[in-house]
Short mmCIF file of C-alpha atoms and ligand atoms in Angstrom, two decimals:
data_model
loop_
_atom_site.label_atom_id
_atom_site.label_comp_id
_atom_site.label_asym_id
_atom_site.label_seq_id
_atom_site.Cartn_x
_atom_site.Cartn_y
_atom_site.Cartn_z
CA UNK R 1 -3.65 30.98 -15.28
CA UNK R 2 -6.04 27.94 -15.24
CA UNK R 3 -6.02 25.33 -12.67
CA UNK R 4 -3.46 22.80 -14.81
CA UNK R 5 -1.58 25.90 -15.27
CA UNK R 6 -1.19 26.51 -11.70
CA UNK R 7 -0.70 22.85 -10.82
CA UNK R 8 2.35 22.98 -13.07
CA UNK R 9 3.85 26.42 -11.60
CA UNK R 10 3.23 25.50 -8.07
CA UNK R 11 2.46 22.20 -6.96
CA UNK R 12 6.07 20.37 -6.82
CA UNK R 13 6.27 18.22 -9.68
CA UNK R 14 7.30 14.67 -9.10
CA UNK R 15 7.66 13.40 -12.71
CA UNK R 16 7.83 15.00 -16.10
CA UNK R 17 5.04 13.72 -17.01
CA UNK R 18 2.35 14.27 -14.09
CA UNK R 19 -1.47 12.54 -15.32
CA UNK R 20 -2.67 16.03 -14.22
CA UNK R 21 -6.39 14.90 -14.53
CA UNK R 22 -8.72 17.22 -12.49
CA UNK R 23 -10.91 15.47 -10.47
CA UNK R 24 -13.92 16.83 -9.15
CA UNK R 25 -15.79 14.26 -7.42
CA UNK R 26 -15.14 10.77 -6.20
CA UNK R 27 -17.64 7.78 -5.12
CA UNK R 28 -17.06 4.18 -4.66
CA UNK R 29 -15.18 3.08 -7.77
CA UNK R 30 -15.64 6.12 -9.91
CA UNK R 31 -13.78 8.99 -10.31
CA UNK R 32 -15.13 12.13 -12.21
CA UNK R 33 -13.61 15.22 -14.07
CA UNK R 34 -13.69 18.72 -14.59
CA UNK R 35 -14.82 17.49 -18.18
CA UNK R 36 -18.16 15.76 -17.06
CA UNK R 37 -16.04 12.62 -18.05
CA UNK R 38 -16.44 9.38 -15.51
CA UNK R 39 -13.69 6.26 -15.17
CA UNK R 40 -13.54 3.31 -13.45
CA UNK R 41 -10.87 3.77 -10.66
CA UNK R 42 -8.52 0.74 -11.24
CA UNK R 43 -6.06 2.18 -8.94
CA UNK R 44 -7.78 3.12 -5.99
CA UNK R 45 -5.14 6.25 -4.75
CA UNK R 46 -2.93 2.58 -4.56
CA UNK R 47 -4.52 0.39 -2.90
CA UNK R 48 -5.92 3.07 -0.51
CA UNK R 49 -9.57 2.89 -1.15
CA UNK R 50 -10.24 -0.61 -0.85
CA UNK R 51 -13.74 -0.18 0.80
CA UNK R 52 -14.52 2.73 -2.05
CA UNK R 53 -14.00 6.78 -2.38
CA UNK R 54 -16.21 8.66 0.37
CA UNK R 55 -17.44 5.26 2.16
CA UNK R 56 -20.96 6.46 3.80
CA UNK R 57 -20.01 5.18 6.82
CA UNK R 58 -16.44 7.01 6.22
CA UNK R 59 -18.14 10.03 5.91
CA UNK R 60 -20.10 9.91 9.23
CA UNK R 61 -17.38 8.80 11.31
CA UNK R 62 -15.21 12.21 10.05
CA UNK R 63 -18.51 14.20 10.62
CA UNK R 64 -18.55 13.37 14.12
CA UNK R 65 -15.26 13.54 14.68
CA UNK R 66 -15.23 16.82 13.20
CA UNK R 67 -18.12 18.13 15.86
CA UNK R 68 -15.19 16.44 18.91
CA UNK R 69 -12.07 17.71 18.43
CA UNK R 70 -9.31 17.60 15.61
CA UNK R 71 -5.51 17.76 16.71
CA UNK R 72 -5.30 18.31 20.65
CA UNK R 73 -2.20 17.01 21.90
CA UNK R 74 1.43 15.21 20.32
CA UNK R 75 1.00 11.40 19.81
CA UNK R 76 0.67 9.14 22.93
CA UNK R 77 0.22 11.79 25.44
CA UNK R 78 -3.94 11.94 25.84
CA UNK R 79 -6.33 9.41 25.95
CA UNK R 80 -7.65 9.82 22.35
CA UNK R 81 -10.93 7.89 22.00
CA UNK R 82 -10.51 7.50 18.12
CA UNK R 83 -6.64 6.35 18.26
CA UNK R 84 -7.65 3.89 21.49
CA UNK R 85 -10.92 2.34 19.85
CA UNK R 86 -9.16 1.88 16.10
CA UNK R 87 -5.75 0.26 18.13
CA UNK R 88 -8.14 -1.98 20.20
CA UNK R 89 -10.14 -2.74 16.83
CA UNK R 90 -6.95 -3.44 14.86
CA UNK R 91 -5.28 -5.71 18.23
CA UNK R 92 -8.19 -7.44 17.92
CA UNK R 93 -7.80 -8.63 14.29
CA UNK R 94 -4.19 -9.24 14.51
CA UNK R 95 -2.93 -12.61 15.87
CA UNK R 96 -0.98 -12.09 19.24
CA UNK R 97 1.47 -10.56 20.21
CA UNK R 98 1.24 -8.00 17.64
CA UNK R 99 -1.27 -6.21 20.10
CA UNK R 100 0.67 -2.25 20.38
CA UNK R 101 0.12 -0.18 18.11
CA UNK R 102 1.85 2.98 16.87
CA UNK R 103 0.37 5.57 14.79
CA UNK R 104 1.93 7.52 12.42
CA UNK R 105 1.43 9.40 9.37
CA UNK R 106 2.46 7.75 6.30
CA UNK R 107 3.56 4.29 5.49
CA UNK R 108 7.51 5.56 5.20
CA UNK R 109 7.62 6.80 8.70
CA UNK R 110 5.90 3.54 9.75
CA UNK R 111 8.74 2.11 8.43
CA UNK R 112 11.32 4.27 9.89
CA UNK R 113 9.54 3.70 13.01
CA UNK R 114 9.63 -0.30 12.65
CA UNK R 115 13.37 0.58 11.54
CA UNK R 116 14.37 1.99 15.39
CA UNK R 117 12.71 -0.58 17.20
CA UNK R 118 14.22 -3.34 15.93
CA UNK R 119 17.50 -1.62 16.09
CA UNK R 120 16.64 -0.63 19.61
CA UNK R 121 15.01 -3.74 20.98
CA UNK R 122 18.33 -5.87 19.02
CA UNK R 123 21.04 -3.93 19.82
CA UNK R 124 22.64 -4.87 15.82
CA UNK R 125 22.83 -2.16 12.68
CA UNK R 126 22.76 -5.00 10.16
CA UNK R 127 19.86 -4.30 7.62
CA UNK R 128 18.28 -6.59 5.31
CA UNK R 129 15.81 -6.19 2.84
CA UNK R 130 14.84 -7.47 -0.69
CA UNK R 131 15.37 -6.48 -4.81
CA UNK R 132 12.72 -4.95 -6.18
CA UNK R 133 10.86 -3.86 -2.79
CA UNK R 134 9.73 -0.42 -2.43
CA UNK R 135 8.90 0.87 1.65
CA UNK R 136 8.71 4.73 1.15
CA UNK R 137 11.16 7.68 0.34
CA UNK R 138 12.44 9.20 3.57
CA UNK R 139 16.26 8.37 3.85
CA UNK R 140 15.71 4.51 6.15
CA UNK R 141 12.72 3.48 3.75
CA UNK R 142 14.99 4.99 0.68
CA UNK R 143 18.47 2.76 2.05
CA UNK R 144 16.14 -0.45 2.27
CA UNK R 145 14.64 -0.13 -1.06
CA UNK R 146 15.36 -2.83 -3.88
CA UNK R 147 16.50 -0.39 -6.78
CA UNK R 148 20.61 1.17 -7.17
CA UNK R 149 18.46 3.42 -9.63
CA UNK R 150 16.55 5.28 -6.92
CA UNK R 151 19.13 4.66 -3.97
CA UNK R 152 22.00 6.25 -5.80
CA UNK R 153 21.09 9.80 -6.18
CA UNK R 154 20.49 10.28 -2.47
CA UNK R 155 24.00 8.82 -0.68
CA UNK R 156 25.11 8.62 1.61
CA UNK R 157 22.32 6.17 3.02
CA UNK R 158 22.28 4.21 5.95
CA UNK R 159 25.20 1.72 6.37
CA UNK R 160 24.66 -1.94 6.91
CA UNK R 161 21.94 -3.05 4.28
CA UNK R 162 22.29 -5.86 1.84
CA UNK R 163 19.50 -6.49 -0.42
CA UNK R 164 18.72 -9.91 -0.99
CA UNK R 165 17.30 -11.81 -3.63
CA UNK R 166 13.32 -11.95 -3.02
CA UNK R 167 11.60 -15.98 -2.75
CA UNK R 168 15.69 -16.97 -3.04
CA UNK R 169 15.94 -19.89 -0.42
CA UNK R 170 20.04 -19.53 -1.05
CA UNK R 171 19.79 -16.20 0.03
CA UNK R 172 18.45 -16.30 3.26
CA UNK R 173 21.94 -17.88 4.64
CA UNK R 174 22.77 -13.93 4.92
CA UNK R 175 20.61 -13.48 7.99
CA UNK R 176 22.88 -14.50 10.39
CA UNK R 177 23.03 -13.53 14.68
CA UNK R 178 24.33 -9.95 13.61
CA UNK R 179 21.35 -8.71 11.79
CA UNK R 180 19.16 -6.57 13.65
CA UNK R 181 16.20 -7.20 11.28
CA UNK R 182 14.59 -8.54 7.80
CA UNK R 183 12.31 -6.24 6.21
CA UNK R 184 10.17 -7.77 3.16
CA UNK R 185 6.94 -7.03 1.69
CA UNK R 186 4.61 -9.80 1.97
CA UNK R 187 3.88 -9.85 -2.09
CA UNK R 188 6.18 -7.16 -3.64
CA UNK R 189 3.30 -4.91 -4.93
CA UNK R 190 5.87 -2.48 -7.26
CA UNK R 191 7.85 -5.54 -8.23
CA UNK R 192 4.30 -6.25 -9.87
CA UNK R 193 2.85 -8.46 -7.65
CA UNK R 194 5.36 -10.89 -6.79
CA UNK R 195 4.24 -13.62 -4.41
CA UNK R 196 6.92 -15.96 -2.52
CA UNK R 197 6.49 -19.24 -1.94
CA UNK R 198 5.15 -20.61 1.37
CA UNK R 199 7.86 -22.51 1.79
CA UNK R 200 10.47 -19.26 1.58
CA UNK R 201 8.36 -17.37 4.00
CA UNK R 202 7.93 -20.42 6.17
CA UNK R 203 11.76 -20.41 6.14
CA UNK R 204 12.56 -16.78 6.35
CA UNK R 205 10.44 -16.77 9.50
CA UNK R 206 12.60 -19.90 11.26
CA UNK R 207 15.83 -18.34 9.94
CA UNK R 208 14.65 -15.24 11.82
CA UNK R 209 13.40 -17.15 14.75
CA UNK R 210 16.72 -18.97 15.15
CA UNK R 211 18.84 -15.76 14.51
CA UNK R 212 17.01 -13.21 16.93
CA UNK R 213 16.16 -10.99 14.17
CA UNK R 214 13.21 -9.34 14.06
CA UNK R 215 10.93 -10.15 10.76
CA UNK R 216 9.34 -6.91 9.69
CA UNK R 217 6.52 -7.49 7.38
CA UNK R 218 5.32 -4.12 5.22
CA UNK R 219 1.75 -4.72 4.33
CA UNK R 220 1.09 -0.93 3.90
CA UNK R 221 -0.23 -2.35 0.06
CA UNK R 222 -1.10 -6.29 0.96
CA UNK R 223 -3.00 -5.17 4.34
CA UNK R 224 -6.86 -4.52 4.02
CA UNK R 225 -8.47 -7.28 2.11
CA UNK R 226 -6.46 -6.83 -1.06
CA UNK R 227 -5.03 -9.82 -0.97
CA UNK R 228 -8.16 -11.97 -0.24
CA UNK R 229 -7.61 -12.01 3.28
CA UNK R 230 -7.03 -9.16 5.86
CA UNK R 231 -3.47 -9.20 5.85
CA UNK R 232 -0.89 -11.03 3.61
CA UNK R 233 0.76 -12.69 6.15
CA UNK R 234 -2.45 -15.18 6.84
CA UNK R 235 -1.76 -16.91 3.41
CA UNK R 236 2.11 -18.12 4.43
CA UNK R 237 0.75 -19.21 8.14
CA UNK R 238 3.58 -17.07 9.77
CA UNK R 239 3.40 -13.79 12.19
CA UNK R 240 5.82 -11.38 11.94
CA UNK R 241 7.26 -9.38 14.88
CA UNK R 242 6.67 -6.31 13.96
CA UNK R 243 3.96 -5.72 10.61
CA UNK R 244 4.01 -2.14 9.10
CA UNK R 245 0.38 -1.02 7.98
CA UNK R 246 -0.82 2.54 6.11
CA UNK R 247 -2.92 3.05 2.80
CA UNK R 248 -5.91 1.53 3.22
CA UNK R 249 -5.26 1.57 6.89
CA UNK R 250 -6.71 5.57 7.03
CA UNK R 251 -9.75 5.22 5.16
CA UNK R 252 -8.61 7.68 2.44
CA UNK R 253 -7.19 9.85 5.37
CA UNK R 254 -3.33 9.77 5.68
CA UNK R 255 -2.63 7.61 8.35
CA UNK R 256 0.28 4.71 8.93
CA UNK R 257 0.94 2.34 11.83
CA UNK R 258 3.91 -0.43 12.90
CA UNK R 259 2.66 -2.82 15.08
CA UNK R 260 4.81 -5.37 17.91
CA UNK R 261 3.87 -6.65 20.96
CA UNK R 262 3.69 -4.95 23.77
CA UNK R 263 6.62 -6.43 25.17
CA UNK R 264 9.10 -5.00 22.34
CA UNK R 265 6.92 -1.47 21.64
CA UNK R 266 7.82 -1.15 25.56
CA UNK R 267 11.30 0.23 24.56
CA UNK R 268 10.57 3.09 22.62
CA UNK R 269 9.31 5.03 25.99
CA UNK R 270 12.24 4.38 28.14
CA UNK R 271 16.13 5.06 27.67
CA UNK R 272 15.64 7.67 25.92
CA UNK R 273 12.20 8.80 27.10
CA UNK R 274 10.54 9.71 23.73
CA UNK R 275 12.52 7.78 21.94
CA UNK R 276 9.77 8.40 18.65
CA UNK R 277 8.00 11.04 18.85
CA UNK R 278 5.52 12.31 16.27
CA UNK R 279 2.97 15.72 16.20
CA UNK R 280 0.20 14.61 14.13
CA UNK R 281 0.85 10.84 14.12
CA UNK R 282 -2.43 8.98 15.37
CA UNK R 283 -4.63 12.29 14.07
CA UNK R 284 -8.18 11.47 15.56
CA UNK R 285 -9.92 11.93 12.18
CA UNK R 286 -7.70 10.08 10.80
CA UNK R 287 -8.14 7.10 13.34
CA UNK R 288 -12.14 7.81 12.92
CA UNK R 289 -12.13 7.28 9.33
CA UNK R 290 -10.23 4.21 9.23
CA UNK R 291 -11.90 2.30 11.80
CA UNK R 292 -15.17 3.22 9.65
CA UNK R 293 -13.40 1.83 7.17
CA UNK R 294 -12.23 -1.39 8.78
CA UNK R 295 -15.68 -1.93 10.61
CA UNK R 296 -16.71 -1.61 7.06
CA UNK R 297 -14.79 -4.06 5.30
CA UNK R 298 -15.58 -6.43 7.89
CA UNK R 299 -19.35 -6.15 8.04
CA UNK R 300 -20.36 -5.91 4.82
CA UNK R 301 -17.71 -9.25 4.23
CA UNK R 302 -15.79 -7.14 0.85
CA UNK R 303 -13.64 -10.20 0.77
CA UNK R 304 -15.68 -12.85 0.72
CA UNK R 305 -16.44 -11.85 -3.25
CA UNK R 306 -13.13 -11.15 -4.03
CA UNK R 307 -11.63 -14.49 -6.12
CA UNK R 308 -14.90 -14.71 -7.67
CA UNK R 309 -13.84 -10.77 -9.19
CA UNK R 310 -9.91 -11.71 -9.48
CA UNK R 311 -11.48 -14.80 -11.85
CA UNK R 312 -14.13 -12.31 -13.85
CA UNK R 313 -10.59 -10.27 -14.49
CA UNK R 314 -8.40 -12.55 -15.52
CA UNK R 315 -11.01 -14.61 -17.55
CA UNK R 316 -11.57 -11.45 -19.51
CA UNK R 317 -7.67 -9.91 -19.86
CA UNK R 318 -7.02 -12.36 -23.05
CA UNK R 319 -5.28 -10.58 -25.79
CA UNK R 320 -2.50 -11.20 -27.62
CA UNK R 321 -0.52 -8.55 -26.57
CA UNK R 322 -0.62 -9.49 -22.98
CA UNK R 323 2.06 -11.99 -22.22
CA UNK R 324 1.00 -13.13 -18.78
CA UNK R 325 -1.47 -11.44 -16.11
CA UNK R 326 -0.50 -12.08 -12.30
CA UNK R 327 -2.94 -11.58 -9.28
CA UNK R 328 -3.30 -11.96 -5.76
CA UNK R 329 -6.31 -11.24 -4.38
CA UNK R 330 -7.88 -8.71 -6.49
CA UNK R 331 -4.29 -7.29 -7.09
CA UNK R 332 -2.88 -7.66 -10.69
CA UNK R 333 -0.45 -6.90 -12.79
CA UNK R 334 -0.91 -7.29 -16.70
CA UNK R 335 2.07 -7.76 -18.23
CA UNK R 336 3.50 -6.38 -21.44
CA UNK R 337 6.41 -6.59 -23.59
CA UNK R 338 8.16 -3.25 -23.27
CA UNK R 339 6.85 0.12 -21.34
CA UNK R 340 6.35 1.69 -24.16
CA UNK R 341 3.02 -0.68 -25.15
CA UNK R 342 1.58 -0.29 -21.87
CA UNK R 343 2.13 3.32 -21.73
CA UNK R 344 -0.19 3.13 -24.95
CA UNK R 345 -2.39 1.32 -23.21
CA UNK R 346 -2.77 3.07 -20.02
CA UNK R 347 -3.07 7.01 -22.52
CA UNK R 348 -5.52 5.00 -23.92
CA UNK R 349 -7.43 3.85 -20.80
CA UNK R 350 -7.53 7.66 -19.11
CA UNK R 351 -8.14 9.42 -22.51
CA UNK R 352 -10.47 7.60 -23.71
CA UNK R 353 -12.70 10.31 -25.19
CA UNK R 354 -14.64 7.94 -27.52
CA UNK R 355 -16.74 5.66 -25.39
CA UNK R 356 -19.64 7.65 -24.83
CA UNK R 357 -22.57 6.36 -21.97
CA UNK R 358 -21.74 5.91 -18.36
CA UNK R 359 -18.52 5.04 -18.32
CA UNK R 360 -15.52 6.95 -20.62
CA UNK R 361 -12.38 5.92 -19.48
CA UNK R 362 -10.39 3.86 -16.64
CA UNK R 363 -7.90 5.00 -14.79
CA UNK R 364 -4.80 3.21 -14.24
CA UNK R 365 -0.63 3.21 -14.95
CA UNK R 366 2.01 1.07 -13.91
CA UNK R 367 4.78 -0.28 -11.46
CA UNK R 368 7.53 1.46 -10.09
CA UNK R 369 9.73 -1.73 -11.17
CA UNK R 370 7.95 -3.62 -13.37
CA UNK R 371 7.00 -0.54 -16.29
CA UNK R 372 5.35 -3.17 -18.49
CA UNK R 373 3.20 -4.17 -16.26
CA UNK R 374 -0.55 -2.34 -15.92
CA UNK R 375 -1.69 -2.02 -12.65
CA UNK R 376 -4.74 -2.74 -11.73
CA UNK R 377 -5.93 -2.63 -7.32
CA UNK R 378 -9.55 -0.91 -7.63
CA UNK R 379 -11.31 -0.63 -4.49
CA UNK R 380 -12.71 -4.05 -3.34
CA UNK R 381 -16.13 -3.11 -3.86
CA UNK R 382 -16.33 -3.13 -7.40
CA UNK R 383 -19.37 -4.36 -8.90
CA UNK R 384 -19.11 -7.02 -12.13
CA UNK R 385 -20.21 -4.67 -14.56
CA UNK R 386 -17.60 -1.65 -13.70
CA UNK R 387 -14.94 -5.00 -14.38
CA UNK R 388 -16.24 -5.92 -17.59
CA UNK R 389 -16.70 -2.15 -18.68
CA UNK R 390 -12.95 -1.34 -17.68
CA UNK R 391 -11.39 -5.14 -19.35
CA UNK R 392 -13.19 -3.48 -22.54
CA UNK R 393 -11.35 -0.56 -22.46
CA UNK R 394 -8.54 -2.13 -21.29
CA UNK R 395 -8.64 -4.57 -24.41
CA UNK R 396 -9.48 -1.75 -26.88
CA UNK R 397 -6.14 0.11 -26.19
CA UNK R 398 -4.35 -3.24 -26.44
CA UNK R 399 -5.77 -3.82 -30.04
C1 LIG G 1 4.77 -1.44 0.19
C2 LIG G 1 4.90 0.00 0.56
N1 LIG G 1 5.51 0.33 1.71
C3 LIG G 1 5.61 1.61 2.10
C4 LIG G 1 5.13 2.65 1.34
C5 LIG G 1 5.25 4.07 1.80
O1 LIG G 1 4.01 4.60 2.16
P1 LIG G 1 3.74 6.17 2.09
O2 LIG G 1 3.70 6.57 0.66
O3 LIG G 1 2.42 6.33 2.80
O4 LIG G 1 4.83 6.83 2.84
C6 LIG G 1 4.46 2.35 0.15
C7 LIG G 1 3.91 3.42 -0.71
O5 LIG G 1 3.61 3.24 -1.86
C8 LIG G 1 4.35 0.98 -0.26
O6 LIG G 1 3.75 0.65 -1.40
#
């Protein structure tokens, strides 16, 4: 059997339709095939490598670690200098109090995680979250997710969750002094980008405030620079209690994190002891890589360019199939009429066999709930000419 043979026979399959591309060899914004073939990387692994595939400075900082130690001991028992150093890095670029720091090791068990506390640190079960949000697929992330499609296969859920209308200022008169928390995204990313109003997060956060909930902000996608700034929440002028980080947060290494202040972290190590408890959560390489990453994104200022490349996009993404193209940051969704067009469009982008030189395809698909929309969250770094190269393409398989 050959290697997309085997994929199919023994990798579980999540879709019918897998891309199955084999990639051989990744670096900065380009991936590479078995094929000799090269594409611009307009997805990033989702928002994951926003400082590029195989940062340099990535790459030492695993090296090193490597030559240490890899797993030694379950989360939060030894002093771990590359969990310690990346939480002191991260404290130190949040606003306080969110100044604890829990590792995990995905983005859905930072959730889950974010999930307890507030439950433990309110004492209420009431859950609410938003349409059209997506925060993982273990069974808390799953019951808190904005789609009855992907919800209903899996009941029963967790009890006590209404879903709310997202940037409704009507709907926020559900939070009331029985919920336990509000869990939003800070843009919907899979809702294809989907930024609220300041005004409705301004609000959400006082109707929080003045219920005792806790606001839970998932940034796992907005987090990093994507957005323009280092986290979403910096554009609305709010702080959440607790803010749920992973993706980008590892460096290309899996790696989540919820954060809360001290104060409310506190209660997950007392009544019960161990109250979450995780083997791997925290793993040092893991922590090395994405403080590289971090430090890198920082010192070599990746945002500072970033509306300037959000512009170059959408001034090129004119065509007359595209109804409307939304961005935040350099985040955006191009919108079609049905699913069915920009599935055309996206074949087109990764198979594009006939451009011949440096570049011979892009790679990119679409969101979980918005289907007509083409996604589009490369890795900050992208230089002007890898844009124009991949709008080309882009505007080729719209034609
Ligand atoms: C906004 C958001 N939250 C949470 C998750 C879950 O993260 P993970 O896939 O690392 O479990 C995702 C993953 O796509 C996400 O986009």
């Amino acid at each position: 059997m050959n290697q997309r043979e085997l994929f199919l026979q023994h990798i579980a399959q999540t879709s019918p339709a897998p891309l199955a591309l084999e990639i051989v060899k990744a670096e900065g914004c380009l991936l590479y095939d078995k094929e000799g073939r090269t594409y611009v990387d307009l997805i990033g692994g989702i928002s994951v490598a926003n400082t590029g595939h195989r940062h340099p400075k990535v790459l030492e900082s695993i090296k090193n670690q490597l030559d240490a130690y890899l797993h030694v001991m379950v989360y939060g028992e030894f002093i771990e200098t590359p969990q310690v150093q990346y939480a002191s890095l991260l404290a130190e670029n949040l606003p306080a109090p969110l100044h604890s720091v829990y590792f995990t090791n995905s983005g859905t068990e930072a959730i889950e995680g974010a999930m307890k506390l507030a439950k433990r640190i309110s004492n209420r079960s009431k859950i609410i979250s938003f349409k059209n949000s997506y925060h993982g697929s273990t069974q808390g992330a799953l019951s808190i997710i904005g789609s009855e499609y992907w919800r209903n296969a899996f009941r029963p859920l967790l009890p006590g969750i209404s879903h709310l209308e997202y940037g409704s200022m009507e709907a926020l008169n559900s939070i009331d002094s029985q919920t336990c928390c509000v869990i939003a995204e800070t843009v919907q990313a899979e809702a294809g980008i989907l930024a609220p109003s300041n005004e409705w997060m301004q609000a959400l956060r006082k109707k929080c405030t003045g219920t005792g909930s806790l606001l839970i902000l998932d940034e796992v996608q907005t987090g990093f620079g994507r957005t323009g700034k280092l986290w979403g929440f910096e554009h609305f002028g709010i702080i959440p209690d607790i803010v749920v980080l992973g993706k980008a947060l590892g460096g290309g290494m899996p790696l989540g994190a919820f954060i809360a202040s001290r104060e409310i972290m506190g209660s997950l190590s007392e009544d019960p002891v161990l109250g979450h408890i995780t083997t791997f959560g925290g793993h040092p390489v893991c922590c090395a890589a994405g403080m590289a990453a971090l430090k890198a994104l920082l010192n070599e200022n990746l945002m500072d360019d970033l509306k300037r490349k959000e512009d170059l996009f959408r001034s090129l993404l004119i065509h007359p199939a595209i109804k409307t193209v939304r961005s935040f940051g350099l985040w955006l969704a191009v919108e079609f009429d049905t699913f069915e067009v920009n599935k055309k469009v996206i074949d087109h982008c990764i198979s594009s066999q006939n451009y011949r030189g440096d570049i011979n395809g892009v790679i990119t698909d679409w969101f979980l709930f918005a289907p007509n929309c083409l996604r589009i969250s490369p890795p900050l770094t992208i230089s002007d000419e890898q844009i124009k190269k991949a709008c080309e393409i882009i505007l080729k398989g719209c034609d």
